[in-house]
Coordinates of N, CA and C and ligand atoms in Angstrom, one line a residue:
M423 N 23.2 118.7 107.2 CA 22.1 119.2 106.4 C 22.6 120.1 105.1
I424 N 21.9 120.1 104.0 CA 22.1 120.7 102.9 C 21.3 122.0 102.5
N425 N 22.1 123.2 102.5 CA 21.2 124.3 102.5 C 20.8 124.4 101.2
I426 N 19.5 124.8 101.2 CA 18.8 125.3 99.8 C 19.1 127.0 100.1
K427 N 19.3 127.4 99.0 CA 19.6 128.9 98.8 C 18.3 129.5 98.4
S428 N 18.2 130.6 99.2 CA 17.2 131.6 98.7 C 17.3 132.4 97.4
N429 N 16.4 133.1 96.7 CA 17.0 133.8 95.6 C 17.7 134.9 95.9
R430 N 17.8 135.6 97.0 CA 18.9 136.5 97.1 C 20.2 136.1 97.5
E431 N 20.1 135.0 98.1 CA 21.5 134.1 98.3 C 22.0 133.9 96.9
I432 N 21.3 133.3 96.1 CA 21.9 132.8 94.8 C 22.2 134.1 94.2
E433 N 21.7 135.4 94.1 CA 22.0 136.4 93.5 C 23.7 136.8 93.9
L434 N 23.7 136.7 95.3 CA 25.1 137.2 95.8 C 26.1 135.9 95.3
L435 N 25.7 134.7 95.5 CA 26.7 133.5 94.9 C 27.0 133.8 93.5
K436 N 26.1 134.3 92.7 CA 26.4 134.6 91.4 C 27.4 135.8 91.1
I437 N 27.1 136.8 92.0 CA 28.3 137.9 91.9 C 29.5 137.4 92.1
A438 N 29.6 136.5 93.5 CA 31.0 136.1 94.0 C 31.5 135.1 93.0
G439 N 30.8 134.4 92.5 CA 31.2 133.5 91.2 C 31.9 134.1 90.1
S440 N 31.3 135.2 89.6 CA 31.5 135.8 88.4 C 32.9 136.6 89.0
I441 N 33.1 137.1 89.9 CA 34.3 137.8 90.5 C 35.3 136.8 90.3
V442 N 35.2 135.5 90.8 CA 36.2 134.5 90.5 C 36.5 134.4 89.3
Y443 N 35.5 134.1 88.4 CA 35.8 133.8 87.0 C 36.6 135.0 86.4
E444 N 36.1 136.3 86.7 CA 36.8 137.4 86.1 C 38.5 137.4 86.7
T445 N 38.6 136.8 87.9 CA 40.1 136.7 88.4 C 40.8 135.7 87.4
H446 N 40.2 134.8 87.2 CA 41.0 133.7 86.4 C 41.3 134.4 85.1
Q447 N 40.3 135.0 84.4 CA 40.7 135.5 83.0 C 41.5 136.7 83.3
Y448 N 41.6 137.4 84.2 CA 42.5 138.5 84.7 C 44.1 137.8 84.8
L449 N 44.1 136.8 85.3 CA 45.7 136.2 85.8 C 46.1 135.6 84.6
K450 N 45.2 134.9 83.6 CA 45.7 134.3 82.5 C 46.8 134.8 81.9
P451 N 46.7 135.9 81.3 CA 48.0 136.3 80.4 C 49.3 136.7 81.2
F452 N 49.2 136.4 82.5 CA 50.2 136.4 83.5 C 50.9 135.2 83.7
I453 N 50.3 134.0 83.4 CA 50.9 132.6 83.7 C 51.9 132.4 82.8
K454 N 52.9 132.8 82.9 CA 54.0 132.7 81.7 C 55.4 132.4 82.5
E455 N 56.3 131.7 81.8 CA 57.4 131.6 82.3 C 58.2 133.0 82.9
G456 N 58.8 132.4 84.3 CA 59.7 133.7 84.8 C 58.7 134.4 86.0
I457 N 57.4 134.2 85.8 CA 56.6 134.8 87.1 C 56.7 134.1 88.2
T458 N 56.6 134.6 89.4 CA 56.6 133.9 90.5 C 55.1 133.8 91.0
T459 N 55.0 132.6 92.0 CA 53.7 132.4 92.2 C 52.9 133.6 93.3
K460 N 54.1 134.0 94.1 CA 53.9 135.2 94.9 C 53.2 136.4 94.2
E461 N 53.8 136.5 93.0 CA 53.3 137.8 92.2 C 52.0 137.4 91.6
L462 N 51.7 136.2 91.5 CA 50.2 136.0 90.7 C 49.3 136.2 91.8
D463 N 49.6 135.8 93.1 CA 48.9 136.1 94.3 C 48.5 137.5 94.7
Q464 N 49.6 138.4 94.4 CA 49.4 139.7 94.7 C 48.4 140.3 93.6
L465 N 48.6 139.8 92.3 CA 47.7 140.6 91.4 C 46.3 139.9 91.6
A466 N 46.0 138.6 92.1 CA 44.8 138.3 92.4 C 44.1 138.9 93.6
E467 N 45.0 139.1 94.5 CA 44.3 139.8 95.7 C 43.9 141.3 95.6
D468 N 44.8 142.0 94.7 CA 44.3 143.4 94.4 C 43.2 143.5 93.5
F469 N 43.2 142.5 92.6 CA 41.9 142.3 91.7 C 40.7 142.1 92.3
I470 N 40.6 141.0 93.2 CA 39.6 140.6 93.8 C 39.0 141.8 94.7
R471 N 40.0 142.5 95.6 CA 39.7 143.7 96.6 C 39.1 144.9 95.6
S472 N 39.5 144.8 94.3 CA 39.1 145.9 93.4 C 37.6 145.8 93.2
K473 N 37.0 144.3 93.2 CA 35.7 144.3 92.9 C 34.8 144.3 94.2
G474 N 35.3 144.8 95.4 CA 34.6 144.6 96.3 C 34.4 143.5 97.1
A475 N 35.3 142.4 96.9 CA 35.2 141.2 97.4 C 36.4 140.9 98.3
I476 N 36.4 139.9 99.2 CA 37.6 139.5 100.1 C 38.1 137.9 99.4
P477 N 39.5 137.9 99.7 CA 40.0 136.6 99.2 C 39.5 135.6 100.4
S478 N 38.7 134.6 100.0 CA 38.2 133.7 101.4 C 39.2 133.0 101.7
C479 N 40.5 132.5 100.9 CA 41.5 131.5 101.5 C 42.2 132.4 102.6
K480 N 42.4 133.6 102.4 CA 43.6 134.3 103.3 C 42.9 134.3 104.7
G481 N 43.8 133.7 105.5 CA 43.3 133.4 107.0 C 42.5 132.3 107.1
Y482 N 41.9 131.5 106.3 CA 41.1 130.6 106.4 C 41.9 129.2 106.9
H483 N 41.5 129.0 108.3 CA 42.4 128.0 109.1 C 44.0 128.3 109.0
G484 N 44.3 129.7 109.0 CA 45.5 130.3 108.9 C 46.3 130.1 107.4
F485 N 45.5 129.7 106.4 CA 46.0 129.8 105.0 C 46.7 131.2 104.9
P486 N 48.0 131.4 104.4 CA 48.5 132.7 104.2 C 48.4 133.7 103.1
A487 N 47.6 133.1 102.0 CA 47.6 133.7 100.7 C 46.0 133.7 100.1
T488 N 46.0 134.4 99.1 CA 44.8 134.7 98.4 C 44.4 133.3 97.5
L489 N 45.8 133.0 96.7 CA 45.5 131.8 95.6 C 46.0 130.6 96.4
C490 N 45.6 129.5 96.0 CA 46.5 128.2 96.3 C 47.0 128.1 94.9
T491 N 48.3 127.9 94.7 CA 48.8 127.6 93.4 C 49.8 126.4 93.6
S492 N 49.5 125.3 92.7 CA 49.9 124.1 92.9 C 50.7 123.6 91.5
V493 N 52.0 123.4 91.7 CA 52.8 123.4 90.4 C 53.0 121.7 90.2
N494 N 52.9 121.4 88.9 CA 53.3 120.1 88.7 C 52.7 119.0 89.6
E495 N 53.8 118.2 90.3 CA 53.2 117.2 91.4 C 52.5 117.7 92.5
E496 N 52.5 118.9 92.7 CA 51.5 119.5 93.8 C 50.2 119.4 93.2
V497 N 49.3 119.0 94.2 CA 48.0 118.7 93.8 C 47.0 119.8 94.2
V498 N 47.0 120.3 95.3 CA 46.3 121.5 95.8 C 46.8 122.1 97.0
H499 N 46.5 123.4 97.4 CA 46.7 123.9 98.6 C 48.2 124.4 98.6
G500 N 48.8 124.5 97.4 CA 50.3 125.1 97.4 C 50.2 126.4 97.7
I501 N 51.3 126.8 98.6 CA 51.4 128.1 99.1 C 52.1 129.1 98.3
P502 N 51.6 130.3 97.7 CA 52.4 131.0 96.7 C 53.9 131.5 97.2
G503 N 54.8 131.5 96.5 CA 55.9 132.0 97.2 C 57.2 132.4 96.0
D504 N 58.3 132.1 96.3 CA 59.2 132.6 95.3 C 59.6 131.9 94.2
R505 N 59.0 130.6 94.1 CA 59.1 129.7 93.0 C 58.7 130.4 91.6
K506 N 59.6 130.3 90.6 CA 59.2 130.9 89.3 C 58.8 129.7 88.4
L507 N 57.7 130.3 87.6 CA 57.3 129.0 86.5 C 58.1 129.2 85.5
K508 N 58.2 127.7 85.1 CA 59.2 127.4 84.0 C 58.5 127.1 82.9
N509 N 59.0 127.0 81.5 CA 58.3 126.3 80.5 C 58.2 124.9 80.7
G510 N 57.0 124.4 80.2 CA 56.6 122.9 80.6 C 56.0 122.7 81.9
D511 N 55.9 123.4 82.8 CA 55.2 123.6 84.2 C 53.7 123.5 83.9
I512 N 53.0 122.8 84.7 CA 51.3 123.2 84.9 C 51.4 123.8 86.3
I513 N 50.4 124.5 86.3 CA 50.1 125.1 87.3 C 48.1 125.3 87.6
S514 N 47.9 124.7 89.0 CA 46.8 124.7 89.3 C 46.6 126.2 90.0
V515 N 45.5 127.0 89.7 CA 45.3 128.3 90.3 C 43.9 128.0 91.0
D516 N 43.7 127.9 92.2 CA 42.5 128.0 92.8 C 42.0 129.1 93.5
I517 N 41.0 129.8 93.0 CA 40.6 131.2 93.6 C 39.2 131.0 94.3
C518 N 39.3 131.5 95.6 CA 38.0 131.8 96.2 C 37.7 133.1 96.5
A519 N 36.6 133.7 96.4 CA 36.4 135.1 96.8 C 35.0 135.2 97.5
C520 N 34.9 136.1 98.4 CA 33.7 136.3 99.3 C 33.1 137.7 98.8
Y521 N 31.9 137.7 98.5 CA 31.2 138.9 98.4 C 29.9 139.0 99.2
K522 N 29.9 139.9 100.1 CA 28.9 140.2 100.9 C 28.3 138.8 101.6
G523 N 29.6 138.2 102.0 CA 29.3 137.1 102.9 C 29.0 135.6 102.0
Y524 N 29.1 135.7 100.9 CA 29.0 134.6 100.0 C 30.1 134.3 99.2
H525 N 30.4 133.2 98.7 CA 31.7 132.6 98.3 C 31.4 132.0 97.1
G526 N 32.6 132.3 96.1 CA 32.7 131.6 95.0 C 34.0 130.7 94.9
D527 N 34.1 129.5 94.3 CA 35.2 128.7 94.4 C 35.5 128.1 93.1
S528 N 36.5 128.4 92.3 CA 36.9 127.5 91.0 C 38.4 127.6 91.0
A529 N 38.8 126.4 90.6 CA 40.3 126.0 90.2 C 40.5 125.6 88.6
W530 N 41.5 126.0 88.2 CA 41.8 125.6 86.8 C 43.3 125.4 86.5
T531 N 43.6 124.6 86.0 CA 45.2 124.2 85.9 C 45.6 124.5 84.4
Y532 N 46.6 125.4 84.3 CA 46.9 126.0 83.2 C 48.5 125.5 83.0
A533 N 48.9 125.3 81.4 CA 50.1 124.9 80.9 C 50.9 126.1 80.9
V534 N 52.2 126.1 81.4 CA 53.0 127.1 81.1 C 53.9 127.1 79.7
G535 N 53.8 127.7 78.8 CA 54.4 127.3 77.7 C 54.1 126.0 77.0
E536 N 55.0 125.3 76.6 CA 54.9 124.1 76.0 C 54.7 122.9 76.8
V537 N 53.8 122.1 76.9 CA 53.9 121.0 77.9 C 54.0 119.7 77.1
S538 N 54.3 118.6 77.8 CA 54.5 117.3 77.0 C 53.1 116.8 76.5
K539 N 52.9 115.9 75.6 CA 51.7 115.4 75.2 C 50.9 114.7 76.4
E540 N 51.6 114.1 77.1 CA 50.9 113.1 78.3 C 50.3 114.2 79.2
V541 N 51.1 115.4 79.5 CA 50.6 116.5 80.6 C 49.5 116.9 80.1
S542 N 49.6 117.6 78.5 CA 48.4 118.2 77.9 C 47.3 117.2 78.0
D543 N 47.4 115.8 77.9 CA 46.1 115.2 77.9 C 45.5 115.1 79.4
L544 N 46.4 115.0 80.2 CA 46.1 114.9 81.6 C 45.0 116.2 81.8
L545 N 45.4 117.5 81.5 CA 44.7 118.6 81.7 C 43.2 118.4 80.8
K546 N 43.3 118.0 79.6 CA 42.1 117.8 78.9 C 41.1 116.7 79.5
Q547 N 41.8 115.6 80.1 CA 40.9 114.7 80.7 C 40.4 115.0 82.2
T548 N 41.1 115.8 82.7 CA 40.5 116.3 84.1 C 39.4 117.2 83.8
E549 N 39.4 118.0 83.0 CA 38.5 118.9 82.5 C 37.2 118.1 82.3
E550 N 37.4 117.1 81.3 CA 36.6 116.5 80.8 C 35.9 115.6 81.9
A551 N 36.5 115.2 82.9 CA 35.9 114.5 84.3 C 35.0 115.5 85.1
L552 N 35.7 117.1 84.8 CA 34.6 117.8 85.7 C 33.3 118.2 85.2
Y553 N 33.5 118.1 83.7 CA 32.1 118.5 83.0 C 31.3 117.1 83.0
A554 N 31.8 115.8 82.9 CA 31.2 114.6 83.1 C 30.3 114.7 84.6
G555 N 30.8 115.0 85.5 CA 30.5 114.9 86.8 C 29.4 116.1 86.8
L556 N 29.7 117.4 86.4 CA 28.5 118.4 86.3 C 27.2 118.1 85.5
A557 N 27.3 117.1 84.4 CA 26.4 116.7 83.7 C 25.3 115.8 84.7
M558 N 25.8 115.5 85.8 CA 24.9 114.8 86.6 C 24.1 115.5 87.6
V559 N 24.4 116.9 87.7 CA 24.0 117.9 88.6 C 22.5 118.2 88.0
K560 N 21.3 117.6 88.5 CA 20.0 118.0 88.4 C 19.0 117.5 89.4
P561 N 18.1 118.1 89.9 CA 17.0 117.6 90.9 C 16.6 116.2 90.6
G562 N 16.9 115.4 91.7 CA 16.4 113.8 91.5 C 17.5 113.1 91.4
N563 N 18.7 113.5 91.0 CA 20.0 112.9 90.9 C 20.5 112.7 92.3
R564 N 21.5 111.9 92.5 CA 22.0 111.8 93.9 C 23.8 112.3 93.7
I565 N 24.3 112.6 94.9 CA 25.8 113.0 94.7 C 26.5 112.0 94.3
G566 N 26.0 110.8 94.5 CA 27.1 109.6 94.0 C 27.0 109.4 92.4
D567 N 25.9 110.1 91.9 CA 25.8 110.2 90.4 C 27.0 110.9 89.8
I568 N 27.3 112.1 90.5 CA 28.4 112.9 90.2 C 29.7 112.4 90.4
S569 N 29.9 111.8 91.5 CA 31.3 111.1 92.0 C 31.4 110.0 91.0
N570 N 30.3 109.2 90.4 CA 30.7 108.1 89.8 C 31.3 108.5 88.4
A571 N 30.6 109.5 88.0 CA 30.7 110.1 86.3 C 32.1 110.5 86.4
V572 N 32.6 111.2 87.6 CA 33.9 111.8 87.6 C 35.0 110.6 87.5
E573 N 34.6 109.6 88.3 CA 35.5 108.3 88.3 C 35.6 107.5 87.3
N574 N 34.5 107.4 86.5 CA 34.4 106.8 85.0 C 35.3 107.5 84.1
V575 N 35.4 108.6 84.1 CA 36.2 109.3 83.2 C 37.9 109.1 83.6
A576 N 38.1 109.3 85.0 CA 39.5 108.9 85.3 C 39.9 107.5 85.1
N577 N 39.0 106.5 85.3 CA 39.3 105.2 84.9 C 39.4 104.9 83.4
K578 N 38.7 105.6 82.6 CA 38.7 105.6 81.1 C 40.5 105.8 80.8
Y579 N 40.9 107.0 81.3 CA 42.1 107.4 81.0 C 43.4 106.8 82.0
H580 N 43.1 105.9 82.9 CA 43.9 105.2 83.7 C 44.6 106.4 84.7
L581 N 43.7 107.3 85.0 CA 44.2 108.4 86.0 C 44.0 108.1 87.5
G582 N 44.9 108.4 88.4 CA 44.7 108.1 89.9 C 43.8 109.2 90.4
V583 N 42.8 108.7 91.0 CA 41.7 109.7 91.8 C 42.2 110.0 93.2
V584 N 42.3 111.2 93.3 CA 42.8 111.5 94.8 C 41.4 111.4 95.6
R585 N 41.4 110.8 96.7 CA 40.3 110.4 97.6 C 40.3 111.2 98.9
E586 N 41.3 111.7 99.2 CA 41.2 112.2 100.6 C 40.7 113.5 100.5
L587 N 40.5 114.4 99.5 CA 40.1 115.7 99.1 C 38.7 115.7 98.2
V588 N 37.8 116.4 98.5 CA 36.5 116.2 97.7 C 36.1 117.6 97.5
G589 N 34.9 117.6 96.6 CA 34.2 118.9 96.2 C 33.1 118.9 97.4
H590 N 32.6 120.2 97.6 CA 31.6 120.5 98.5 C 30.5 121.5 98.2
G591 N 29.5 121.6 99.2 CA 28.6 122.7 99.2 C 29.3 124.2 99.3
V592 N 28.7 125.1 98.7 CA 29.4 126.3 99.0 C 28.0 127.4 99.3
G593 N 28.3 128.5 100.0 CA 27.2 129.3 100.3 C 27.8 130.2 101.1
H594 N 27.2 130.6 102.3 CA 27.8 131.7 103.3 C 29.0 131.0 104.0
N595 N 29.4 129.7 103.8 CA 30.6 129.2 104.3 C 31.1 128.8 103.0
L596 N 32.7 128.8 103.0 CA 33.3 128.3 101.7 C 33.0 126.7 101.7
H597 N 33.3 126.1 102.7 CA 32.7 124.7 102.5 C 31.7 124.2 103.4
E598 N 30.6 123.9 102.6 CA 29.5 123.1 103.3 C 29.0 121.8 102.9
A599 N 28.1 121.3 103.6 CA 27.7 120.0 103.2 C 27.0 120.0 101.8
P600 N 27.1 119.2 101.0 CA 27.6 117.7 101.2 C 29.1 117.8 100.7
D601 N 29.8 116.6 101.0 CA 30.9 116.2 100.6 C 30.8 115.6 99.1
I602 N 31.5 115.9 98.2 CA 31.3 115.3 96.8 C 32.7 114.8 96.5
P603 N 32.7 113.4 96.7 CA 34.0 112.7 96.5 C 34.1 112.5 95.0
N604 N 35.2 112.2 94.4 CA 35.3 112.0 92.9 C 35.5 110.6 92.5
Y605 N 34.9 109.8 93.5 CA 34.8 108.2 93.2 C 33.4 107.8 94.0
G606 N 32.9 106.8 93.5 CA 31.6 106.5 94.1 C 30.5 105.9 93.3
K607 N 29.5 105.3 93.9 CA 28.5 104.7 93.3 C 27.4 105.6 92.9
A608 N 26.9 105.4 91.6 CA 25.8 106.0 91.2 C 24.6 105.5 91.9
G609 N 23.6 106.5 92.2 CA 22.4 106.3 93.1 C 22.6 106.1 94.3
T610 N 23.7 106.7 94.9 CA 23.9 106.7 96.4 C 24.1 108.0 96.8
G611 N 23.9 108.3 98.1 CA 24.1 109.7 98.7 C 23.1 110.6 98.7
P612 N 23.3 111.8 99.0 CA 22.1 112.9 99.3 C 21.5 113.0 97.8
L613 N 20.3 113.2 97.8 CA 19.4 113.7 96.6 C 19.6 115.3 96.4
I614 N 19.8 115.3 95.2 CA 20.1 116.7 94.8 C 18.7 117.6 94.4
K615 N 18.7 118.8 95.0 CA 17.6 119.6 94.8 C 17.8 121.0 94.3
E616 N 16.8 121.4 93.7 CA 17.0 122.9 93.0 C 17.3 123.9 94.4
G617 N 18.4 124.9 93.9 CA 18.9 125.8 95.1 C 20.0 125.5 95.7
M618 N 20.4 124.1 95.4 CA 21.7 123.8 96.1 C 22.7 124.1 95.3
V619 N 23.9 124.7 96.0 CA 25.0 125.1 95.3 C 26.4 124.3 95.8
F620 N 27.1 123.9 94.7 CA 28.2 122.9 94.8 C 29.3 123.4 94.0
A621 N 30.4 123.1 94.8 CA 31.7 123.0 93.9 C 32.2 121.5 93.8
V622 N 32.2 121.4 92.3 CA 32.7 119.9 91.9 C 34.3 120.1 91.6
E623 N 35.0 119.2 92.1 CA 36.3 119.4 91.8 C 37.4 118.2 91.7
P624 N 37.3 117.5 90.6 CA 38.2 116.4 90.5 C 39.7 116.8 90.4
M625 N 40.4 115.9 91.3 CA 41.9 116.2 91.4 C 42.5 114.8 90.8
L626 N 43.0 114.7 89.5 CA 43.6 113.6 88.9 C 44.8 113.4 88.7
N627 N 45.6 112.4 89.0 CA 47.1 112.2 88.9 C 47.4 111.3 87.7
L628 N 48.6 111.8 87.0 CA 49.1 110.8 86.0 C 49.6 109.6 86.4
G629 N 49.7 109.6 87.6 CA 50.4 108.3 88.3 C 49.2 107.8 89.3
E630 N 49.9 107.4 90.3 CA 48.9 106.7 91.4 C 48.1 107.7 92.2
A631 N 47.2 107.0 92.8 CA 46.3 108.0 93.7 C 47.0 108.6 94.7
D632 N 47.8 107.9 95.5 CA 48.3 108.4 96.8 C 48.9 109.7 96.9
I633 N 48.7 110.4 97.9 CA 49.1 111.9 98.1 C 49.9 111.9 99.5
C634 N 50.6 113.0 99.5 CA 51.4 113.3 101.0 C 51.4 114.8 101.0
M635 N 51.5 115.2 102.4 CA 51.6 116.6 102.7 C 53.0 117.1 103.1
L636 N 53.1 118.3 102.6 CA 54.6 118.8 102.8 C 54.7 119.2 104.2
D637 N 55.8 119.7 104.6 CA 56.3 120.2 105.9 C 55.4 121.5 106.3
D638 N 55.3 122.2 105.3 CA 54.6 123.4 105.4 C 53.0 123.4 106.0
G639 N 52.6 122.0 106.1 CA 51.2 121.8 106.7 C 50.1 122.2 105.6
W640 N 50.4 122.6 104.5 CA 49.4 122.8 103.5 C 49.5 122.1 102.1
T641 N 50.5 122.0 101.6 CA 50.8 121.6 100.1 C 50.6 120.2 100.0
I642 N 49.9 119.9 99.2 CA 49.5 118.4 98.9 C 50.1 117.9 97.8
E643 N 51.0 116.9 97.6 CA 51.6 116.4 96.7 C 51.4 115.0 96.2
T644 N 51.4 114.5 94.9 CA 51.2 113.1 94.7 C 52.6 112.4 95.5
Y645 N 52.4 111.2 95.8 CA 53.2 110.5 96.7 C 54.4 110.0 95.7
D646 N 54.0 109.6 94.3 CA 54.8 109.2 93.4 C 55.7 110.3 92.6
G647 N 55.3 111.7 92.9 CA 56.0 112.6 91.9 C 55.1 113.1 90.9
S648 N 54.2 112.2 90.4 CA 53.4 112.3 89.0 C 52.7 113.5 89.2
P649 N 52.6 114.3 87.8 CA 51.8 115.6 87.8 C 50.5 115.3 88.0
S650 N 50.1 116.4 88.5 CA 48.2 116.4 89.1 C 47.6 117.5 88.5
A651 N 46.3 117.2 88.0 CA 45.6 118.4 87.7 C 44.4 118.6 88.4
H652 N 43.7 119.7 88.5 CA 42.6 120.1 89.3 C 41.6 121.0 88.5
F653 N 40.6 120.8 88.2 CA 39.5 121.8 87.5 C 38.3 121.8 88.6
E654 N 37.7 123.0 88.7 CA 36.6 123.1 89.6 C 35.7 124.3 89.4
H655 N 34.4 124.0 89.4 CA 33.4 125.0 89.2 C 32.4 125.1 90.4
T656 N 32.1 126.2 90.8 CA 31.0 126.4 91.6 C 29.6 126.6 90.7
V657 N 28.4 125.7 91.1 CA 27.3 125.8 90.3 C 26.0 125.7 91.2
V658 N 25.0 126.3 90.5 CA 23.6 126.2 91.4 C 22.9 125.2 90.6
V659 N 22.2 124.6 91.5 CA 21.1 123.5 90.8 C 19.9 124.4 90.3
T660 N 19.4 124.1 89.1 CA 18.3 124.7 88.6 C 17.2 123.8 88.6
K661 N 16.1 124.3 87.7 CA 14.9 123.3 87.9 C 15.1 122.0 87.1
D662 N 16.0 122.2 86.0 CA 16.3 120.9 85.3 C 17.6 120.6 84.9
G663 N 18.5 121.2 85.7 CA 20.0 120.9 85.6 C 20.8 121.8 86.4
Y664 N 21.8 122.4 85.9 CA 22.6 123.4 86.8 C 23.1 124.7 85.9
Q665 N 23.6 125.8 86.6 CA 24.1 126.9 86.0 C 25.5 127.1 86.5
I666 N 26.5 127.1 85.8 CA 28.0 127.4 86.3 C 27.8 128.9 86.9
L667 N 28.4 128.9 88.2 CA 28.4 130.6 88.7 C 29.9 131.0 88.5
T668 N 30.8 130.2 88.3 CA 32.1 130.6 88.0 C 32.7 130.8 86.7
G669 N 31.7 130.7 85.5 CA 31.9 130.7 84.3 C 31.5 132.0 83.6
E670 N 31.5 132.0 82.2 CA 31.2 133.1 81.5 C 29.7 133.6 81.7
Ligands
LIG783 N1 39.2 125.8 96.6 C1 39.9 125.2 98.1 C2 39.2 124.0 98.6 O1 38.0 123.9 98.2 C3 39.9 126.1 99.0 C4 41.1 126.0 100.0 S1 41.3 127.5 100.7 C5 42.7 127.1 101.8 O2 39.8 123.0 99.2 F1 42.5 128.0 102.5 F2 42.4 125.9 102.4 F3 43.7 126.8 101.0
LIG784 CO1 36.8 123.8 96.5

């Protein structure tokens, strides 16, 4: 079942989303050569708590940190640690925060210093895929319309679409129905209705689509070692479209 949120719930989801957005803005200037992913994690946790929210990922199925920090060929769910960012790296920073029981979820992939042309294109193209998917979010459309729009952008640029991980509903739980795959057929899947809240999150690889999991039980990497990008917003379905909850 896909929950339709009440106005009160949407108000809380807006606050959670804006805390996630502010955390991204707060972290951005720190995403530089030399900082460790663990240092970024501590900054994010302190910031989120200072806003009266709780890091949703910490303790989620045993995940040990506030952020998922996924560098270069890491796709998602990287665990912050002693790795120092280097010039030319990319890092997906996935932030989830919970305010009065309601979650916000947004990932963005940042370039560290100067990155190659093909990697900076990967970032632009994955962001383009996110917005193409979001453009399909309106009452009367179906979840497959979002999936298909994301896949079309990935295909246009010959990027690998990660198939095992999907976008999702967001609310009182971080992950709710429906699943939102980044590939699929237009006109299929659940009907989109006003008051639903979704996270749309393309994960696109410069190489093949295949992924594998590291021994830490969390970090997902591309199988061929190619760089991967991840962009995600949480949005609420409005009368005639959507509003981004994790943006300005
Ligand atoms: N934003 C991530 C997702 O939607 C949240 C991961 S929390 C973790 O998958 F605990 F699983 F890392
Ligand atoms: Co998510």
